[in-house]
XYZ file of N, CA and C in Angstrom:
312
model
N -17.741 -6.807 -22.304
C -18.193 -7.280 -21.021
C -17.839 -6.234 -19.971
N -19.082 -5.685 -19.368
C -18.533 -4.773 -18.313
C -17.793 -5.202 -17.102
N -16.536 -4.425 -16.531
C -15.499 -4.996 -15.987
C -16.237 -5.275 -14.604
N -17.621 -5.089 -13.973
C -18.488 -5.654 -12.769
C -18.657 -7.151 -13.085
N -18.537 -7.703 -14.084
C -19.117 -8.893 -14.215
C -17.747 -10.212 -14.248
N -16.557 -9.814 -14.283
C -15.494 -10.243 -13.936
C -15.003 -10.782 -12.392
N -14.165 -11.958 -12.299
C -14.532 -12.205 -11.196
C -13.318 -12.973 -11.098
N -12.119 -12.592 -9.996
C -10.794 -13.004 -9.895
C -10.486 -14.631 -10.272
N -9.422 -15.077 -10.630
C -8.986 -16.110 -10.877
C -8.993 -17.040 -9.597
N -8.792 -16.539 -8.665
C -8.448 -17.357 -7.611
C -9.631 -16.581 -6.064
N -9.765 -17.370 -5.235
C -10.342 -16.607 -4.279
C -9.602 -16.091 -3.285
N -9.420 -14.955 -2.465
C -8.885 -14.259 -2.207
C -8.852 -14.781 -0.811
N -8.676 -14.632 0.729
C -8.878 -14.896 1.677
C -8.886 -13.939 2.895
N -7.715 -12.859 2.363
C -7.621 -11.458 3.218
C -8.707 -10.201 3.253
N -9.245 -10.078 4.294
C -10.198 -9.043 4.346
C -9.378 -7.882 3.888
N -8.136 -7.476 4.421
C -7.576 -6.135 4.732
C -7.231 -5.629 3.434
N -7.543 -6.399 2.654
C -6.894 -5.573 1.363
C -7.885 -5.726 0.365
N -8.208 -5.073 -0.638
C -8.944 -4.641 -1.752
C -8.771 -6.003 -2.430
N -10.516 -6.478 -2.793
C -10.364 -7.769 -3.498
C -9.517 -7.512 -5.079
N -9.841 -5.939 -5.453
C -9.708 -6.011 -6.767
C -7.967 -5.333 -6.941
N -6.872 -6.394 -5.906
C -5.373 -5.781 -6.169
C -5.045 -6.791 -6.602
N -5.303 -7.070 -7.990
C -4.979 -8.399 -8.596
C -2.878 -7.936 -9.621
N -2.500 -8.885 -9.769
C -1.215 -8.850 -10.516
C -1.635 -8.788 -11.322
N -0.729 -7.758 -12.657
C -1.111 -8.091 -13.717
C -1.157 -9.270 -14.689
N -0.717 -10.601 -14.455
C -0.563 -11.671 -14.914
C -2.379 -12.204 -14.167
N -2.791 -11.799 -13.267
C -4.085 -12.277 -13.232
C -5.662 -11.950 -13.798
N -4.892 -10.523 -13.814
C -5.892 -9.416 -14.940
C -5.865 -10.187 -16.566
N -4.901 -10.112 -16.791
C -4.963 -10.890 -18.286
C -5.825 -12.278 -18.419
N -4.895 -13.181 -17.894
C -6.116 -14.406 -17.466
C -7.391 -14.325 -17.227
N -7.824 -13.368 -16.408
C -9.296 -13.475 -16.474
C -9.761 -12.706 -17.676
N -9.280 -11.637 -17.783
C -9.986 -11.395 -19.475
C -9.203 -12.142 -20.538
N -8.750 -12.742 -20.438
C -8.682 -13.655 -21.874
C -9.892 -14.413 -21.816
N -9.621 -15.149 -20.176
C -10.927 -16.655 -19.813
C -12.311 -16.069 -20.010
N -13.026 -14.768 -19.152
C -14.214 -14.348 -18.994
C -14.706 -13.461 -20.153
N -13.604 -12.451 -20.853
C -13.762 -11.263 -21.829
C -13.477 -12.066 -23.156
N -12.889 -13.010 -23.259
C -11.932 -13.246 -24.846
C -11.538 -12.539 -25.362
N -10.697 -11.509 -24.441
C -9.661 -10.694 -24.748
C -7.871 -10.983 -24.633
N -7.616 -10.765 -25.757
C -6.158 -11.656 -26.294
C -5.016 -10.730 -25.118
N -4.222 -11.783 -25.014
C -3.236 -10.900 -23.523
C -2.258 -10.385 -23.977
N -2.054 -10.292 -25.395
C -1.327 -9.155 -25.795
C -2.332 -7.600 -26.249
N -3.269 -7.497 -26.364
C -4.160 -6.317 -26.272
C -4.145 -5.777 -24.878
N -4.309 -6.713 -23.503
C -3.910 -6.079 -22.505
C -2.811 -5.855 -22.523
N -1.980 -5.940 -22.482
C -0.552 -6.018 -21.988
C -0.425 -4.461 -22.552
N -0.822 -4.236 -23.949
C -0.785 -2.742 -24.587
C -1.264 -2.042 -23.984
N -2.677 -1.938 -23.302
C -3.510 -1.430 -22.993
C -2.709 -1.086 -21.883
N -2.090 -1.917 -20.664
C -1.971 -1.784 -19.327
C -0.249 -0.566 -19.552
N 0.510 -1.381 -20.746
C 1.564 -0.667 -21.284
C 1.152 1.274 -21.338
N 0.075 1.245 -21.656
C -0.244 2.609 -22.187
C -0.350 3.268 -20.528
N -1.536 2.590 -20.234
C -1.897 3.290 -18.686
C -0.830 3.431 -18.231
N 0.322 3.002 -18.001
C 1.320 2.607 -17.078
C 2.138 3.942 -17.312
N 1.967 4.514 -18.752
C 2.701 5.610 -19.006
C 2.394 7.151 -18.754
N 1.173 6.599 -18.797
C -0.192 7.711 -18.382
C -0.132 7.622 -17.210
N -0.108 7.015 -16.278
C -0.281 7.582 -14.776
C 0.947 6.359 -14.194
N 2.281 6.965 -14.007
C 3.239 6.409 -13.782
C 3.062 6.079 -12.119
N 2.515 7.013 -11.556
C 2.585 6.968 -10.249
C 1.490 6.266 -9.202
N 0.132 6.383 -10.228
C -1.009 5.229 -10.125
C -0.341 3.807 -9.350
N 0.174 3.622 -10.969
C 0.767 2.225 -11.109
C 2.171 1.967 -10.066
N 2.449 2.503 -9.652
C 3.497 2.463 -8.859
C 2.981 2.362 -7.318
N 2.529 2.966 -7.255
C 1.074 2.772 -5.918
C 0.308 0.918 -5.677
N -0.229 1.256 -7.229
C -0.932 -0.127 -7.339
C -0.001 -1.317 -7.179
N 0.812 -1.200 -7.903
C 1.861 -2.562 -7.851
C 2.759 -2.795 -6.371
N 2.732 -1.579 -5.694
C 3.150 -1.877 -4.362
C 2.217 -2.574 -3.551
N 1.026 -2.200 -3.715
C -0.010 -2.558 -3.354
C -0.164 -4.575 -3.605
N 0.086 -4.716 -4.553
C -0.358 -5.859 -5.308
C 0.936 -6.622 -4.460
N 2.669 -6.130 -4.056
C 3.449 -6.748 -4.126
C 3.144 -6.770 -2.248
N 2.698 -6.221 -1.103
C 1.928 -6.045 -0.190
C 1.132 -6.931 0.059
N 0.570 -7.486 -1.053
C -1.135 -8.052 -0.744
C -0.240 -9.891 -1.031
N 0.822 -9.841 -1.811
C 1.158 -10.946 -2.107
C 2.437 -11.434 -0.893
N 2.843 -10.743 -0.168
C 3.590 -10.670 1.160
C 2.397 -11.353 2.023
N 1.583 -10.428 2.315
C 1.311 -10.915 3.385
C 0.390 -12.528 3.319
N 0.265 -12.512 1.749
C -0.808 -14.243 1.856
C 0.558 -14.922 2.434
N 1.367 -14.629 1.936
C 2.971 -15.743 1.994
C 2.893 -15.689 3.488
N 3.319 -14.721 3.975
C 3.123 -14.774 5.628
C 2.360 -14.937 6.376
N 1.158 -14.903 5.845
C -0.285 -16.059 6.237
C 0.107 -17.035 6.471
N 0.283 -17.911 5.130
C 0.524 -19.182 4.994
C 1.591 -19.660 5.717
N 2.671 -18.883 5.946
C 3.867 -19.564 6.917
C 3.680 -19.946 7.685
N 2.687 -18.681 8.463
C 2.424 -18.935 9.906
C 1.136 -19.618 10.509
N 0.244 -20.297 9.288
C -0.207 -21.431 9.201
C 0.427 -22.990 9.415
N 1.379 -23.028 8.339
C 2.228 -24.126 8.457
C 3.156 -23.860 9.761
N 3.618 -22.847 10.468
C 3.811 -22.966 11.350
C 2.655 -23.531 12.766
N 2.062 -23.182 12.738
C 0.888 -23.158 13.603
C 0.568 -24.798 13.670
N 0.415 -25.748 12.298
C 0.171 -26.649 11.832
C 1.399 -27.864 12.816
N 3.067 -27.201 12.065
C 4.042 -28.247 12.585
C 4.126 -28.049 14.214
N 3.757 -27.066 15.378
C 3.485 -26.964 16.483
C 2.886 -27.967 16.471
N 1.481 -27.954 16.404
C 0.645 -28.486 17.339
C 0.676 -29.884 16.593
N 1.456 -30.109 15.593
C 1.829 -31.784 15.609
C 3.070 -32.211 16.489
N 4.174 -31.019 17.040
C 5.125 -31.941 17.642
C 4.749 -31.371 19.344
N 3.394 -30.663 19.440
C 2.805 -31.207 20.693
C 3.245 -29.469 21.570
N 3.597 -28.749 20.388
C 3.913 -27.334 21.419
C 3.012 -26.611 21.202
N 3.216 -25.507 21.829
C 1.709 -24.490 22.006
C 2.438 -22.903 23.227
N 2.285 -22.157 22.871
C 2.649 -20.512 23.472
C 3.379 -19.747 22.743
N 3.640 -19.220 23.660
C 4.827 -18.141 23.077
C 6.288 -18.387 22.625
N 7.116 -18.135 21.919
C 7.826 -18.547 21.434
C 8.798 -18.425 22.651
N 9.055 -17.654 24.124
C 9.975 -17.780 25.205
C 9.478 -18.758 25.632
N 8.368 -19.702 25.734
C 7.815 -21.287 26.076
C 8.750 -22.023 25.543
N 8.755 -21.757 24.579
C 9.042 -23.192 23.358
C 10.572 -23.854 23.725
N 10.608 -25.567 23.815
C 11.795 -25.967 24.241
C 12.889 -25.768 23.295
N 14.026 -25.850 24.202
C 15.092 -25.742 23.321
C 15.577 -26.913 22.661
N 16.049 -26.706 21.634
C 17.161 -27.908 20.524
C 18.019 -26.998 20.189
N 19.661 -28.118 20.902
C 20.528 -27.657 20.880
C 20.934 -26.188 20.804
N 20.576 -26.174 21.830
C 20.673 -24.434 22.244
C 19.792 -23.325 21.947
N 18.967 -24.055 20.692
C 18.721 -22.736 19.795
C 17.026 -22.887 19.833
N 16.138 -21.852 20.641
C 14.778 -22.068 20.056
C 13.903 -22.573 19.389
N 12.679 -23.501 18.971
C 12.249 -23.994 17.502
C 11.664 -22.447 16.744
């Protein structure tokens, strides 16, 4: 199966980063699910590359550990955004009332 016809496990949501900076735990999954390729053949395969271009992969996986930061800090500052405007606040965080001394 040519690797164009593959298509991430999950949908992605961030423009800023390359749809295709998947973990390697998601690469496997989809070719096991889409290729019926066994995830110990990748794992060799990715084993080999990894040795072959050490610095690729060192690039890429920063990349991947980057792309998985910032969904997390998406999402925080979603659920932040979320518990605001249920307990009725809204600005800048020098707005925001105090509890017991200390900022929310």
């Amino acid at each position: 199966m040519p690797a164009g016809d593959l298509s991430p496990p999950h949908p992605r949501s961030s423009s800023t980063l390359p749809s295709h900076a998947w973990a390697k735990s998601e690469i496997m999954s989809t070719l096991q699910a889409q290729a019926h390729i066994q995830p110990s053949l990748t794992c060799l395969v990715w084993q080999k590359l990894e040795e072959e271009n050490s610095d690729t992969f060192f690039a890429y996986n920063a990349m991947v550990r980057a792309k998985d930061q910032i969904m997390a800090f998406n999402y925080l500052v979603e659920q932040q955004s979320r518990l605001m405007e249920k307990i009725g606040v809204a600005g800048p965080p020098d707005q925001l009332p105090m509890v017991h001394g200390m900022g929310l």
